[in-house]
XYZ file of C-alpha atoms in Angstrom:
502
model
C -31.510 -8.647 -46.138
C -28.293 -6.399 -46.487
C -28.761 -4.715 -43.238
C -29.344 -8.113 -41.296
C -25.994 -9.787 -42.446
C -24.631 -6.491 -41.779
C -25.404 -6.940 -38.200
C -24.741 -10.326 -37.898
C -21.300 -10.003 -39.445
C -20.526 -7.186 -37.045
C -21.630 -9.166 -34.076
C -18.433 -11.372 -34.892
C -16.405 -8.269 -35.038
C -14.883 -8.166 -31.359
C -13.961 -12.076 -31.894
C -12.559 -11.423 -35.008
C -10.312 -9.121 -34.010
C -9.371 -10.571 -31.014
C -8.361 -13.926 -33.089
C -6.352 -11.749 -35.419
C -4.108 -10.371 -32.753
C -3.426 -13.848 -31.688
C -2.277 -14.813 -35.054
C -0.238 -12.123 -36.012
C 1.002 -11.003 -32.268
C 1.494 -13.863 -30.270
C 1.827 -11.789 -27.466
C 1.079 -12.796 -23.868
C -1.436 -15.764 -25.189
C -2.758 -18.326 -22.573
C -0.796 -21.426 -22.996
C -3.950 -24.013 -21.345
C -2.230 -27.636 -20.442
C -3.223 -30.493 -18.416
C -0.524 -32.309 -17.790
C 0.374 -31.671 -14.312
C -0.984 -27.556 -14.943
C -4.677 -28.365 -14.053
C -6.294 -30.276 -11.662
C -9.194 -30.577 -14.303
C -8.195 -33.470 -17.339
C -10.059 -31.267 -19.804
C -9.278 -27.716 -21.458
C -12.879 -27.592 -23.330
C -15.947 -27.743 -20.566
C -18.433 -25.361 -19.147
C -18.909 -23.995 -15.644
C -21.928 -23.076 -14.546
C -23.281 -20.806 -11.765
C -26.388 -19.030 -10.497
C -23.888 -16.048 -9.911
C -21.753 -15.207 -12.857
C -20.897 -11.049 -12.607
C -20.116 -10.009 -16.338
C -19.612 -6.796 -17.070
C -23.175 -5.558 -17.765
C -25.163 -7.804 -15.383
C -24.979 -10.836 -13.020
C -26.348 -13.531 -14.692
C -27.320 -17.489 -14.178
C -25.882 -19.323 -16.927
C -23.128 -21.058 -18.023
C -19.418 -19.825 -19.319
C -17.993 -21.825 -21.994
C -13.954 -22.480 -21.993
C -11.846 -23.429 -24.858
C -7.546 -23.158 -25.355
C -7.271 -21.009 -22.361
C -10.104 -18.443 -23.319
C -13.602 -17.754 -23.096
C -15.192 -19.041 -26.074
C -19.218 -18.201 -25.101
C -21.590 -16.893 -22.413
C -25.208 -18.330 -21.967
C -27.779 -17.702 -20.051
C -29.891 -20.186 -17.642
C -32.659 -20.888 -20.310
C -30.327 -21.779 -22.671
C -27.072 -22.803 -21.284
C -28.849 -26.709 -20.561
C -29.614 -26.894 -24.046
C -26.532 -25.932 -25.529
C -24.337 -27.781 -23.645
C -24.267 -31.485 -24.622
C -21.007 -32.827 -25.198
C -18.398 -31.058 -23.232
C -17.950 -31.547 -19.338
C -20.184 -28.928 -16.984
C -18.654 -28.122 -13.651
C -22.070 -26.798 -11.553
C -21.056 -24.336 -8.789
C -24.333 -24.026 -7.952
C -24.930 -20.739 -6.101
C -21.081 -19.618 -5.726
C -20.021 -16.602 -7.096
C -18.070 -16.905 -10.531
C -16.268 -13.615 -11.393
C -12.685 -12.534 -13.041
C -9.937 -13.892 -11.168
C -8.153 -10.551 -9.334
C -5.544 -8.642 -10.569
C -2.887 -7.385 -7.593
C -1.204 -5.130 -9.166
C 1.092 -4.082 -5.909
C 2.894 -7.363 -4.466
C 6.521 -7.738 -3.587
C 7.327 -11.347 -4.148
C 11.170 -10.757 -3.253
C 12.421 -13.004 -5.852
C 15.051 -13.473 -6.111
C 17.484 -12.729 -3.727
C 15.267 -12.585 -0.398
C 12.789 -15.822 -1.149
C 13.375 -16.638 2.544
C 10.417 -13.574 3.083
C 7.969 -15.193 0.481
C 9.576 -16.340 -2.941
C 7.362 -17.405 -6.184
C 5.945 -20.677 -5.079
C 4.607 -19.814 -1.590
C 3.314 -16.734 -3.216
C 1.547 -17.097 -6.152
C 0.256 -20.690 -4.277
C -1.377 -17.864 -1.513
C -2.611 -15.823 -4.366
C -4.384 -18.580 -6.343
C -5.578 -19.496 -2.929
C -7.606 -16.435 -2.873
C -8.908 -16.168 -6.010
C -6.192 -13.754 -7.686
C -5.472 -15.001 -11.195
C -2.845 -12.291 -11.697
C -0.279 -10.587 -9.693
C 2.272 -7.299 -10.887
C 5.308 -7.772 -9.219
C 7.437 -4.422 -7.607
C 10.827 -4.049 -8.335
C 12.282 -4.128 -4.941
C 12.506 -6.034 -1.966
C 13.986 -9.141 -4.394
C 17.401 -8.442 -4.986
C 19.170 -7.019 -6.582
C 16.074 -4.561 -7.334
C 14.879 -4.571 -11.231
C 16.292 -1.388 -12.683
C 17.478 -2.472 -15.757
C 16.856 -5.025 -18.619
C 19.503 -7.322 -17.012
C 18.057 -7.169 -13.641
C 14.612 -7.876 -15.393
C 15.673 -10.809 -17.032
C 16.981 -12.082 -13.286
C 13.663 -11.892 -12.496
C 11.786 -13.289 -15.276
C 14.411 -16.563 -15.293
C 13.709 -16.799 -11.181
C 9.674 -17.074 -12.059
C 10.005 -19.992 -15.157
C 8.374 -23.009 -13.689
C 7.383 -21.195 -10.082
C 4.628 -19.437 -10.592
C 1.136 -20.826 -10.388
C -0.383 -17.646 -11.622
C 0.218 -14.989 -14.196
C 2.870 -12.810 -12.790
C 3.869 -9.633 -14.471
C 6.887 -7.011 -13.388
C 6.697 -3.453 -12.850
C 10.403 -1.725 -13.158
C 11.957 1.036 -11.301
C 12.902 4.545 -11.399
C 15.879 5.690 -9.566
C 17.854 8.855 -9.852
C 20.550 6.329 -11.278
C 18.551 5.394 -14.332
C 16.219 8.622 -14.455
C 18.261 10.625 -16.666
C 19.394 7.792 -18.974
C 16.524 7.681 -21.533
C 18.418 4.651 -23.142
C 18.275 2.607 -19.848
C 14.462 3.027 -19.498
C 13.886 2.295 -22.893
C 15.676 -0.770 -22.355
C 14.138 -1.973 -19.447
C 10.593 -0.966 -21.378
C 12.033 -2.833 -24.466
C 12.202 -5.636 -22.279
C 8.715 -5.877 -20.930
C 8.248 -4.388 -17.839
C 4.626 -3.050 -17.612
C 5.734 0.241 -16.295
C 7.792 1.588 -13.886
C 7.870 2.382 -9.771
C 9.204 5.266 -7.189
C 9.635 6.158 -4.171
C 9.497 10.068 -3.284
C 11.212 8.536 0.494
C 13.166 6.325 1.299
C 12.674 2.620 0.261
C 14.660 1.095 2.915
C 16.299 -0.746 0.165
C 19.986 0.276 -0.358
C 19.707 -0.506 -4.123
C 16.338 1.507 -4.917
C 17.131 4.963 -3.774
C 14.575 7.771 -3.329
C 13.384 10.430 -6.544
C 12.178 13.769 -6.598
C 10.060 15.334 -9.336
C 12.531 16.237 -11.340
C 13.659 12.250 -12.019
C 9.698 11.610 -12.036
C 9.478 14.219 -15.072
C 12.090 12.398 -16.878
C 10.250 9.095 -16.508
C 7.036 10.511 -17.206
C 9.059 11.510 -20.850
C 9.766 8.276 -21.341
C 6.499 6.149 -20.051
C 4.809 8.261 -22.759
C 6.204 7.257 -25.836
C 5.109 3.494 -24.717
C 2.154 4.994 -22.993
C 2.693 2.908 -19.833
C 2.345 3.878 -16.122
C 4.413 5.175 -13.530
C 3.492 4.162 -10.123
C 4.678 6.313 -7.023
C 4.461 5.571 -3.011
C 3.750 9.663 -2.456
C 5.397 10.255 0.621
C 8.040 13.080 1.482
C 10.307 13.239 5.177
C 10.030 15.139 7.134
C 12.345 15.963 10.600
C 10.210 14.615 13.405
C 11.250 15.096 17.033
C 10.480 12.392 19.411
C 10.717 12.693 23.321
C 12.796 10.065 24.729
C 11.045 9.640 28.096
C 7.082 10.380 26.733
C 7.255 8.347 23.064
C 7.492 4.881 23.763
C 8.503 2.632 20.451
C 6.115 -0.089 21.846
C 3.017 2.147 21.091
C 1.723 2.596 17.666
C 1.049 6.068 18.506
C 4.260 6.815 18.607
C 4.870 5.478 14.702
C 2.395 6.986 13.897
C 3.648 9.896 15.165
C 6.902 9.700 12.643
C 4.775 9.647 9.662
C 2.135 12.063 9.630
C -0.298 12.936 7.173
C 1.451 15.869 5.865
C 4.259 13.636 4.420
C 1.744 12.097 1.540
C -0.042 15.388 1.082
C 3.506 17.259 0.458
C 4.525 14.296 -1.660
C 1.282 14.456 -3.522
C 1.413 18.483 -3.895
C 4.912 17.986 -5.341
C 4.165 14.949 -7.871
C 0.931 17.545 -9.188
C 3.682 19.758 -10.397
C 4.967 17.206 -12.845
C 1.354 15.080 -13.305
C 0.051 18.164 -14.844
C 2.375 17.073 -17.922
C 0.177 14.108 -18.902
C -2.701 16.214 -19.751
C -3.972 16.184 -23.078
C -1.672 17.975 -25.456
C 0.897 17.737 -22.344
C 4.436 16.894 -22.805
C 4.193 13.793 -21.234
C 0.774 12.999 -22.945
C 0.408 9.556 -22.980
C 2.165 8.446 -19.225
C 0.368 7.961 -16.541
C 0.746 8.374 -12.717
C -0.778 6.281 -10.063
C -0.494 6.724 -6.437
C 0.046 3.717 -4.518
C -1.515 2.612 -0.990
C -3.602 5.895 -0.754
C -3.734 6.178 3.652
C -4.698 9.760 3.752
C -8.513 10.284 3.048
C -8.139 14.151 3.931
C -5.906 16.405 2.337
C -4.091 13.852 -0.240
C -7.279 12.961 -1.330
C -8.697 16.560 -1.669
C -5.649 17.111 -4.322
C -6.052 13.731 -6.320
C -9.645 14.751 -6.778
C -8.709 18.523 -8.101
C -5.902 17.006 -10.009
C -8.354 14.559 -11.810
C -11.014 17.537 -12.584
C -8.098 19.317 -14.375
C -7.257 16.599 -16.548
C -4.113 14.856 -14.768
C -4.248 11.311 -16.203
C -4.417 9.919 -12.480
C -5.636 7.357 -10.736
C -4.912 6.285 -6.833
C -5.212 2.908 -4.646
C -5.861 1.597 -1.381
C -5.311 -1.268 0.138
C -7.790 -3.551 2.673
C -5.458 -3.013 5.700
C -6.392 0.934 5.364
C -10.044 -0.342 5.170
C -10.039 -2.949 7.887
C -7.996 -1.515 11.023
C -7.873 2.112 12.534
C -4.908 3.031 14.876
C -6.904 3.105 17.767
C -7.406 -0.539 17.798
C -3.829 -1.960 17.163
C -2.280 -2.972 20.365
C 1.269 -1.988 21.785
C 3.798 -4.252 20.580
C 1.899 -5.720 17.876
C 4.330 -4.897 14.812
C 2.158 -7.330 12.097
C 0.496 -3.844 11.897
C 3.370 -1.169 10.954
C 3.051 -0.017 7.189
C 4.072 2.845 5.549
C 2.166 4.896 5.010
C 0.792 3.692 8.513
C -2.689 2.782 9.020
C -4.873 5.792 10.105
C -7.476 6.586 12.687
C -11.077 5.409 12.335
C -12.535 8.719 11.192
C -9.880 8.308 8.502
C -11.043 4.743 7.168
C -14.613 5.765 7.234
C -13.883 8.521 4.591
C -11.162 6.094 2.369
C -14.538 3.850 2.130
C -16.306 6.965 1.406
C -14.140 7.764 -1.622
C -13.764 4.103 -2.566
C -17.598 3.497 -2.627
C -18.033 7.314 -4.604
C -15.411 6.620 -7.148
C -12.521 8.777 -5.829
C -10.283 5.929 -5.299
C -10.130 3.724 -8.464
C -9.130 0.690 -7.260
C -7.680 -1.732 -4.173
C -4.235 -3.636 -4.080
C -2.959 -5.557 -1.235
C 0.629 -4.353 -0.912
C 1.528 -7.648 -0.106
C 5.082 -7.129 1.972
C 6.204 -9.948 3.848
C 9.442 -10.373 5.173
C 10.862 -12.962 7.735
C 9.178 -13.282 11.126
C 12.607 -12.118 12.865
C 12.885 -9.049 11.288
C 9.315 -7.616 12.660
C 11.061 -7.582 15.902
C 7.862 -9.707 17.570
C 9.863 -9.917 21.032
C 10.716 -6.072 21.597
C 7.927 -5.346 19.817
C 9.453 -1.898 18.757
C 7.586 -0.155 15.912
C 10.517 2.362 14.788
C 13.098 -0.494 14.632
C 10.538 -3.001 13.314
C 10.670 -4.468 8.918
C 7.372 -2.383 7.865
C 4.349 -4.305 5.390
C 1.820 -6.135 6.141
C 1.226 -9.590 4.887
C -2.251 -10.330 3.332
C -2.044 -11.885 -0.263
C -4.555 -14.761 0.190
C -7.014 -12.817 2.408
C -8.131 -9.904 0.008
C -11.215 -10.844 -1.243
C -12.392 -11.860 1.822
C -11.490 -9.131 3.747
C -12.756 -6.757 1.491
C -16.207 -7.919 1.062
C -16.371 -8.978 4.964
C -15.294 -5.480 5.950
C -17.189 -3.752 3.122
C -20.658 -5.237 3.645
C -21.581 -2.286 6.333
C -20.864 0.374 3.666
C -22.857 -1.558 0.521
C -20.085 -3.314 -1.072
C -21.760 -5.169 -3.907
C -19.873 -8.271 -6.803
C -20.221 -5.386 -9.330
C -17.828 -2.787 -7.186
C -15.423 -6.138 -6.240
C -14.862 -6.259 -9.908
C -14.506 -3.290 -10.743
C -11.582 -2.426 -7.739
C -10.356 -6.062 -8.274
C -10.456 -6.909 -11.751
C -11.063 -4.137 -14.173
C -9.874 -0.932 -13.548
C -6.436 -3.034 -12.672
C -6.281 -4.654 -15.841
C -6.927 -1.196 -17.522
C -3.552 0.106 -15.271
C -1.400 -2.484 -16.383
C -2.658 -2.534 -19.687
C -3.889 -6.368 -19.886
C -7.046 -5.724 -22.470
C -7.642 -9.227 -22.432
C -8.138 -9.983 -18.688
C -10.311 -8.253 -15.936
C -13.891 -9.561 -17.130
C -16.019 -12.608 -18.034
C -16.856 -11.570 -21.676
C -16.038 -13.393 -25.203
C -12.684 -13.119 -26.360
C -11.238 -12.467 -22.594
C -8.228 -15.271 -20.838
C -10.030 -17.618 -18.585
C -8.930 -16.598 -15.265
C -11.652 -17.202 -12.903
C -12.469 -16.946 -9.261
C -15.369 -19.318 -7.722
C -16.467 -18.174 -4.161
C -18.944 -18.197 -1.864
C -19.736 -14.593 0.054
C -21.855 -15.797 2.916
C -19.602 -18.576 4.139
C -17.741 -17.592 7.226
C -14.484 -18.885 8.724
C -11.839 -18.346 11.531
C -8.410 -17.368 10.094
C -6.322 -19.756 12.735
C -4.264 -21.811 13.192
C -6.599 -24.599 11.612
C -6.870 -22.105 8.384
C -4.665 -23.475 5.271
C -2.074 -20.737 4.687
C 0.309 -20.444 1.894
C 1.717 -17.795 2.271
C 5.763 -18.465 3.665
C 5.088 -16.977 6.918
C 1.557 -16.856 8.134
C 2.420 -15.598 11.538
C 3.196 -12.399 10.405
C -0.215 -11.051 8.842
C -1.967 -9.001 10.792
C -5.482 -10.488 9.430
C -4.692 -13.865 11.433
C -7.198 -14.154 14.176
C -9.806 -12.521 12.131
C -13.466 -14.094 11.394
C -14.174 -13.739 7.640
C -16.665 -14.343 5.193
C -15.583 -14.898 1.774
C -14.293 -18.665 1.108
C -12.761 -19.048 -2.191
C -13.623 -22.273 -3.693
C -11.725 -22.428 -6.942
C -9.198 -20.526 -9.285
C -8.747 -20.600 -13.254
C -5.869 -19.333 -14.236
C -5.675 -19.563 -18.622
C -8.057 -21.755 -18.401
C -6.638 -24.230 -15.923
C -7.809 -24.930 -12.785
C -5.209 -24.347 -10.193
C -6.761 -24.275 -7.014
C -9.794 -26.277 -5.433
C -11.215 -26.986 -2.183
C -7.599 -26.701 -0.771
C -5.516 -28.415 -3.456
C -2.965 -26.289 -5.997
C -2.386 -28.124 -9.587
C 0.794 -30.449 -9.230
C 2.863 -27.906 -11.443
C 3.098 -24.462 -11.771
C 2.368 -23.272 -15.212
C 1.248 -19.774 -14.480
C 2.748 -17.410 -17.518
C 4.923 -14.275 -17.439
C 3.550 -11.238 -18.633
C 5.576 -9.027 -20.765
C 4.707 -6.235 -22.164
């Protein structure tokens, strides 16, 4: 008798706990409303699929949605018997799985919302089934590097968003050594904080070397909170005048060779080593953004992992999708930095994607306005770098990774899961008990042309390199706390996504 209400009061445990951290936190808490926030009248109902991926199978059943959270998870035999009173939306066959977390988007808000802004971007992200986006410190200006320029930031998002948006900060050599101004910016909720080891091409966010990156790392570990680096160094490269054309990708490529993310990489292990266990910077955490280099980088991630570096590394579709040899002369939707890679390249990043090496994907969403990607010269030195891609994630990944065995479990767990773990959101990234109700509905095997007859929603849709592709991968729906933001084309009236603070 003991030992059965023993197990019966510990099965309420996780929901007990998770209750008590609403009450005496408040922090971050899904605030569900229908006025205007949903295009569903109800915040109690059901949905139901053949295809729901939780985190230990993929079930048929039905998920059950109260105040903004997942309240209960049944299974097909039983999900028609306990439901009786509340509403039941039936997706039949569709996919339902954790809304994605992005957590690598530049928004450029405020100060440059004329490349994408709030609305038009979290609109394109609920459009594609991300529930949750982390938002870089640059490109907006001026670039968030302090509390102040924070709160900037979190006033430009009030009312804006129409998913949860959170805010990484940034390291700079002006803030590196000034423990107070970190703190500050920490104190003030950024999730963690952002460098570049080159230049940024923003005046504001200059360029750090491992010594400013050990000072952060100092910091970051007292709140144990992440520092996320774009890992590559210059280096002098001599280009022939009357042989390098700036029309041809080669010759971009050219400028930005491997070696500069494997001798940024080699560098950052010299100060990495310091969040080991019993490390002086125990407690940090580095993560290397937009991972283009499947060779030698990736060689040294992998060793630095082994020896107890507490590491982790992205990629991001367009490194999955395109090679070099296939991008045509002119065509600058395609320049990133690092720059996409040759197809012997992207076979092995899906290698170490698909064998664990790389944790997890982002989409590195950079827009910018159509005039400054130089479409008419079509000159790739002179040409704004990023590529454009926020709505088009899921389905590129899946469409792309069904020749290598992409499977719902391995979408979650680059998507959803390991992303929440980076950015420290323990109550998103899975369909479990306790968890916020952000939700993607999709179905994998329908196809579509990405045209000009496509909805868009992104600011600029002429800029992404992904239009003119053939997909498969149609989202149908988005929850986002528990309200349903996006359907069958339509965004909720208001945007009521929240601000995440840590």
């Amino acid at each position: 008798m003991e030992a059965g209400l023993r197990r019966f009061l510990m099965s309420f445990l996780p929901l007990a706990l998770y209750l008590c951290y609403i009450v005496y936190t408040g922090k971050n808490v899904p605030k569900p409303r229908t006025s205007g926030c949903s295009l569903l009248p109800h915040s109690h109902y059901w949905i139901a699929s053949k295809r729901i991926v939780t985190p230990h199978e993929i079930i048929s059943g039905a998920v059950e949605i109260s105040g903004g959270r997942i309240i209960s998870l049944v299974k097909e035999k039983d999900w028609q018997e306990t439901v009786k009173t509340k509403p039941v939306i039936d997706y039949g066959n569709a996919v339902v799985m954790p809304g994605l977390i992005d957590v690598h988007a530049h928004l450029d808000d405020p100060g440059r919302a004329e490349w994408e802004g709030f609305p038009s971007g979290t609109k394109a992200a609920a459009a594609g089934g991300i529930t949750t986006l982390i938002d870089m410190p640059l490109n907006s200006h001026p670039s968030t590097v302090s509390k102040e320029t924070l709160q900037l930031k979190i006033n430009a998002a009030k009312g804006r968003i129409f998913v949860n948006v959170g805010f990484w900060g940034g390291l700079v050599p002006e803030n590196a050594f000034n423990a107070s101004i970190l703190e500050s910016l920490l104190d003030a909720g950024a999730l963690g904080l952002k460098s570049f080891m080159c230049p940024s091409g923003i005046n504001d966010f200059p360029m750090t070397d491992s010594s400013h990156i050990k000072e952060g790392l100092s910091v970051l570990a007292k709140y144990k909170r992440p520092l996320l680096v774009h890992a590559e160094k210059q280096q002098e490269i001599e280009l022939d005048d009357g042989v390098d054309d700036p029309r041809s990708y080669s010759t971009y490529l050219k400028t930005r060779p491997a070696s500069m993310e494997e001798t940024a990489i080699r560098e950052l292990l010299t100060v990495a080593k310091d969040t080991r266990i019993g490390g002086p910077a125990e407690g940090a955490h580095v993560h290397i953004v937009h991972l283009a280099d499947s060779r030698a980088s990736l060689e040294l991630i992998k060793e630095a992992k082994i020896n107890g570096d507490s590491l982790t590394v992205e990629t991001c579709p367009h490194y999955l999708a395109f090679s070099s040899e296939d991008i045509q002369d002119g065509d600058t939707r395609f320049k990133c930095a690092p720059p996409i890679r040759d197809a012997p390249n992207k076979e092995k990043l899906w290698e170490a994607l698909m064998d664990g090496d790389i944790d997890m994907l982002s989409s590195d969403h950079s827009p910018s306005a159509p005039e400054l990607k130089l479409f008419a010269e079509g000159d790739f030195l002179r040409a704004w770098g990023g590529i454009s891609s926020l709505q088009f994630v899921l389905p590129v990944t899946w469409s792309y990774g069904l020749k290598y065995g992409v499977t719902l479990e391995k979408l979650v767990s680059w998507w959803s899961e390991k992303p929440a773990k980076l950015a420290s959101q323990d109550f998103k990234g899975a369909i479990a008990i306790g968890k916020h109700a952000d939700i993607a509905v999709w179905e994998p095997e329908e196809e579509f042309d990405l045209d000009e007859n496509h909805p868009v929603h992104l600011k600029h849709p002429g800029i992404s390199a992904y239009m003119g592709s053939r997909l498969a991968g149609k989202v149908l729906a988005t929850f986002v706390n528990g309200n349903l933001v996006f359907e069958d084309g339509k965004h909720a009236p208001a945007a009521c996504g929240t601000t995440i603070l840590a």
